[in-house]
PDB file of C-alpha atoms in Angstrom:
ATOM      1  CA  ASP A  10      -4.967  -0.016   5.537  1.00 75.00           C
ATOM      2  CA  GLN A  11      -6.532   1.484   2.498  1.00 81.00           C
ATOM      3  CA  ILE A  12      -6.328  -1.752   0.500  1.00 81.00           C
ATOM      4  CA  SER A  13      -7.864  -3.681   3.031  1.00 84.00           C
ATOM      5  CA  ASP A  14     -10.948  -1.895   4.046  1.00 86.00           C
ATOM      6  CA  GLY A  15     -11.019  -1.829  -0.079  1.00 83.00           C
ATOM      7  CA  VAL A  16     -11.384  -5.208  -0.301  1.00 80.00           C
ATOM      8  CA  LEU A  17     -13.657  -6.161   2.836  1.00 84.00           C
ATOM      9  CA  ASP A  18     -15.987  -3.125   1.788  1.00 85.00           C
ATOM     10  CA  ALA A  19     -15.817  -5.031  -1.240  1.00 81.00           C
ATOM     11  CA  ILE A  20     -17.103  -8.642  -0.292  1.00 79.00           C
ATOM     12  CA  PHE A  21     -19.345  -6.838   2.185  1.00 84.00           C
ATOM     13  CA  ALA A  22     -21.212  -5.131  -0.206  1.00 84.00           C
ATOM     14  CA  GLU A  23     -21.650  -8.400  -2.470  1.00 78.00           C
ATOM     15  CA  ASP A  24     -22.961 -10.356   1.445  1.00 79.00           C
ATOM     16  CA  PRO A  25     -23.238  -8.311   4.766  1.00 84.00           C
ATOM     17  CA  ASN A  26     -22.959 -11.382   6.633  1.00 83.00           C
ATOM     18  CA  ALA A  27     -19.501 -12.496   5.616  1.00 80.00           C
ATOM     19  CA  ARG A  28     -16.831 -14.263   7.542  1.00 81.00           C
ATOM     20  CA  VAL A  29     -13.676 -12.502   5.810  1.00 83.00           C
ATOM     21  CA  ALA A  30     -10.349 -10.768   7.339  1.00 86.00           C
ATOM     22  CA  CYS A  31      -8.313  -9.648   5.481  1.00 86.00           C
ATOM     23  CA  GLU A  32      -4.273  -7.880   5.634  1.00 86.00           C
ATOM     24  CA  CYS A  33      -2.332  -6.673   3.625  1.00 85.00           C
ATOM     25  CA  ALA A  34       1.818  -6.314   2.990  1.00 85.00           C
ATOM     26  CA  VAL A  35       3.450  -3.367   0.736  1.00 82.00           C
ATOM     27  CA  THR A  36       7.048  -2.970  -0.704  1.00 80.00           C
ATOM     28  CA  THR A  37       8.370  -1.218  -3.501  1.00 79.00           C
ATOM     29  CA  GLY A  38       7.273  -3.631  -5.701  1.00 74.00           C
ATOM     30  CA  LEU A  39       5.108  -5.518  -4.507  1.00 75.00           C
ATOM     31  CA  VAL A  40       1.602  -5.562  -2.932  1.00 78.00           C
ATOM     32  CA  LEU A  41       0.828  -8.994  -1.176  1.00 78.00           C
ATOM     33  CA  VAL A  42      -3.118  -8.909  -0.340  1.00 80.00           C
ATOM     34  CA  MET A  43      -3.991 -12.427   2.016  1.00 80.00           C
ATOM     35  CA  VAL A  44      -8.078 -12.758   2.499  1.00 79.00           C
ATOM     36  CA  PHE A  45      -9.517 -15.046   5.091  1.00 78.00           C
ATOM     37  CA  ALA A  46     -13.060 -16.028   4.325  1.00 70.00           C
ATOM     38  CA  ALA A  47     -15.588 -18.278   5.308  1.00 68.00           C
ATOM     39  CA  ALA A  48     -15.705 -20.712   1.712  1.00 56.00           C
ATOM     40  CA  HIS A  49     -19.052 -20.808   1.988  1.00 58.00           C
ATOM     41  CA  HIS A  50     -19.876 -17.490   2.331  1.00 59.00           C
ATOM     42  CA  ILE A  51     -17.855 -16.494  -1.385  1.00 61.00           C
ATOM     43  CA  ASN A  52     -18.754 -17.852  -4.631  1.00 66.00           C
ATOM     44  CA  TYR A  53     -16.926 -17.406  -7.819  1.00 67.00           C
ATOM     45  CA  LYS A  54     -18.624 -14.411  -9.262  1.00 71.00           C
ATOM     46  CA  GLU A  55     -18.022 -12.458  -5.334  1.00 70.00           C
ATOM     47  CA  TRP A  56     -14.073 -12.732  -5.689  1.00 71.00           C
ATOM     48  CA  LYS A  57     -14.091 -12.454  -9.721  1.00 75.00           C
ATOM     49  CA  SER A  58     -15.610  -8.651  -8.018  1.00 75.00           C
ATOM     50  CA  VAL A  59     -13.305  -8.456  -4.950  1.00 71.00           C
ATOM     51  CA  VAL A  60     -10.307  -8.748  -7.247  1.00 75.00           C
ATOM     52  CA  ILE A  61     -11.957  -6.302 -10.213  1.00 77.00           C
ATOM     53  CA  ASN A  62     -11.951  -3.363  -7.099  1.00 73.00           C
ATOM     54  CA  LEU A  63      -8.576  -4.375  -5.851  1.00 72.00           C
ATOM     55  CA  VAL A  64      -6.803  -4.118  -9.416  1.00 76.00           C
ATOM     56  CA  LEU A  65      -8.715  -1.146  -9.789  1.00 76.00           C
ATOM     57  CA  LEU A  66      -7.927   0.577  -6.204  1.00 73.00           C
ATOM     58  CA  VAL A  67      -4.516  -0.413  -7.211  1.00 73.00           C
ATOM     59  CA  LEU A  68      -4.103   1.146 -10.725  1.00 76.00           C
ATOM     60  CA  ALA A  69      -5.569   4.386  -8.821  1.00 76.00           C
ATOM     61  CA  ALA A  70      -3.013   4.610  -6.216  1.00 73.00           C
ATOM     62  CA  VAL A  71      -0.040   4.780  -9.658  1.00 72.00           C
ATOM     63  CA  VAL A  72      -2.201   7.230 -10.954  1.00 75.00           C
ATOM     64  CA  ALA A  73      -2.139   9.785  -7.592  1.00 75.00           C
ATOM     65  CA  LEU A  74       1.073   8.868  -6.703  1.00 74.00           C
ATOM     66  CA  GLY A  75       2.538   9.440 -10.546  1.00 76.00           C
ATOM     67  CA  ARG A  76       4.112   6.271 -10.089  1.00 72.00           C
ATOM     68  CA  PHE A  77       3.696   4.753 -13.937  1.00 71.00           C
ATOM     69  CA  ASP A  78       6.949   2.589 -13.555  1.00 73.00           C
ATOM     70  CA  LEU A  79       5.397   0.238 -11.111  1.00 64.00           C
ATOM     71  CA  LEU A  80       3.656  -2.031 -13.559  1.00 64.00           C
ATOM     72  CA  LEU A  81       6.967  -2.527 -15.500  1.00 60.00           C
TER      73      LEU A  81
END
């Protein structure tokens, strides 16, 4: 839920009226994030921001857990 919430927060920060849904599936060594959005509401710059925020969120989780082996 935290990953999905982070993705949605980043999208809504750029466009409070965005029509999006986000689901996340996590297993050992894999995080799958699925974002469904109305294409005309999200431009390349906004997606770039969302991806950067998502990467930072995942890295923060890795650091918090002390699981640097997950980065290999």
